[in-house]
CSV table of C-alpha atoms in Angstrom, one decimal:
chain,number,residue,atom,x,y,z
A,1,MET,CA,-32.0,-3.2,43.7
A,2,ASN,CA,-28.6,-2.7,45.3
A,3,SER,CA,-26.3,-5.7,45.1
A,4,SER,CA,-23.3,-6.3,47.3
A,5,ASP,CA,-21.6,-8.3,44.5
A,6,PRO,CA,-19.1,-6.0,42.7
A,7,PHE,CA,-19.1,-8.3,39.7
A,8,ASP,CA,-22.9,-8.3,39.2
A,9,ARG,CA,-22.8,-6.2,36.0
A,10,MET,CA,-20.2,-8.5,34.5
A,11,ARG,CA,-22.3,-11.6,34.7
A,12,PHE,CA,-24.1,-12.9,31.7
A,13,THR,CA,-26.9,-15.2,31.2
A,14,VAL,CA,-27.3,-17.9,28.7
A,15,ARG,CA,-30.6,-17.9,26.8
A,16,ARG,CA,-32.1,-20.8,24.9
A,17,VAL,CA,-32.5,-20.0,21.2
A,18,SER,CA,-35.1,-21.7,19.2
A,19,TRP,CA,-34.4,-23.5,16.0
A,20,TRP,CA,-36.2,-21.0,13.8
A,21,GLN,CA,-34.1,-18.1,15.2
A,22,VAL,CA,-30.9,-20.0,14.3
A,23,ALA,CA,-32.4,-20.7,10.8
A,24,VAL,CA,-33.1,-17.0,10.3
A,25,VAL,CA,-29.6,-16.0,11.3
A,26,VAL,CA,-28.1,-18.6,9.0
A,27,ALA,CA,-30.3,-17.6,6.1
A,28,VAL,CA,-29.4,-13.9,6.5
A,29,ALA,CA,-25.7,-14.8,6.7
A,30,LEU,CA,-25.9,-16.9,3.6
A,31,ALA,CA,-27.9,-14.1,1.7
A,32,VAL,CA,-25.3,-11.5,2.6
A,33,GLY,CA,-22.4,-13.8,1.6
A,34,ILE,CA,-24.0,-14.7,-1.7
A,35,ALA,CA,-24.7,-11.0,-2.4
A,36,LEU,CA,-21.1,-10.1,-1.7
A,37,ALA,CA,-19.8,-12.9,-3.8
A,38,LEU,CA,-22.0,-11.8,-6.7
A,39,VAL,CA,-20.9,-8.2,-6.4
A,40,ALA,CA,-17.2,-9.2,-6.3
A,41,ALA,CA,-17.6,-11.5,-9.3
A,42,SER,CA,-19.4,-8.9,-11.4
A,43,VAL,CA,-16.8,-6.3,-10.6
A,44,PHE,CA,-14.1,-8.8,-11.5
A,45,LEU,CA,-15.8,-9.6,-14.8
A,46,VAL,CA,-16.1,-5.9,-15.7
A,47,VAL,CA,-12.7,-4.7,-14.4
A,48,PHE,CA,-10.4,-7.6,-15.5
A,49,PRO,CA,-11.0,-7.2,-19.3
A,50,ILE,CA,-10.5,-3.5,-19.1
A,51,ILE,CA,-7.2,-4.0,-17.3
A,52,ALA,CA,-6.1,-6.7,-19.7
A,53,ILE,CA,-6.9,-4.6,-22.7
A,54,ALA,CA,-5.1,-1.6,-21.2
A,55,GLY,CA,-2.0,-3.8,-20.4
A,56,ILE,CA,-1.9,-5.2,-24.0
A,57,ALA,CA,-2.2,-1.7,-25.5
A,58,TYR,CA,0.5,-0.4,-23.2
A,59,ARG,CA,2.8,-3.3,-24.2
A,60,LEU,CA,2.2,-2.8,-27.9
A,61,PHE,CA,2.0,1.0,-28.2
A,62,GLY,CA,3.2,2.6,-25.1
A,63,GLY,CA,6.1,2.5,-22.8
A,64,ARG,CA,9.7,3.6,-23.1
A,65,LYS,CA,11.1,3.8,-26.6
A,66,ARG,CA,14.3,1.8,-27.0
A,67,PRO,CA,17.1,3.5,-28.9
A,68,ALA,CA,17.6,2.1,-32.4
A,69,GLY,CA,21.4,1.8,-32.1
A,70,GLY,CA,21.3,-0.5,-29.0
A,71,ALA,CA,22.9,0.4,-25.7
A,72,THR,CA,24.4,3.8,-25.1
A,73,VAL,CA,27.9,3.8,-23.6
A,74,ILE,CA,29.1,6.9,-21.8
A,75,ASP,CA,32.9,7.1,-21.6
A,76,ALA,CA,34.5,9.1,-18.8
A,77,GLU,CA,37.8,9.5,-17.0
A,78,TYR,CA,38.0,9.0,-13.3
A,79,ARG,CA,40.6,9.9,-10.8
A,80,ILE,CA,40.8,9.1,-7.1
A,81,LEU,CA,41.2,12.1,-4.8
A,82,SER,CA,43.1,11.9,-1.6
A,83,PRO,CA,41.4,13.2,1.5
A,84,GLU,CA,43.4,16.3,1.4
A,85,GLU,CA,42.5,17.0,-2.2
A,86,ALA,CA,38.9,16.4,-1.5
A,87,ALA,CA,39.0,18.8,1.4
A,88,ARG,CA,40.6,21.5,-0.7
A,89,GLU,CA,38.0,21.0,-3.5
A,90,ARG,CA,35.2,21.3,-0.9
A,91,GLU,CA,36.7,24.5,0.5
A,92,ALA,CA,37.1,26.0,-3.0
A,93,ALA,CA,33.5,25.2,-3.9
A,94,TRP,CA,32.1,26.8,-0.7
A,95,ASP,CA,31.6,30.6,-1.1
A,96,PRO,CA,30.7,32.3,2.2
A,97,ASN,CA,29.3,35.3,0.3
A,98,ARG,CA,26.8,33.2,-1.6
A,99,ARG,CA,23.2,33.7,-0.6
A,100,LEU,CA,20.9,30.7,-0.1
A,101,ARG,CA,17.5,30.9,-1.7
């Protein structure tokens, strides 16, 4: 059947849905939702204690060891270079004969 309406394919029809079809869709949606909630709760009940025990063990036995003497202070001397001095130091450090690897 050839239609002259260019929007014929874009039209949609509204069907009447009976009450039992709505009830089946709602029941399936509830069943899937309850199943997902049960899976999520069981995974949480299994994974959470493992993570909690691992965190407590890491806190008690692992981690970075702190030095016994307290904080370590590094003492150094600093000097401020003028731009000319910095350029001279850069030129002295650059060797044109050095091969890059």
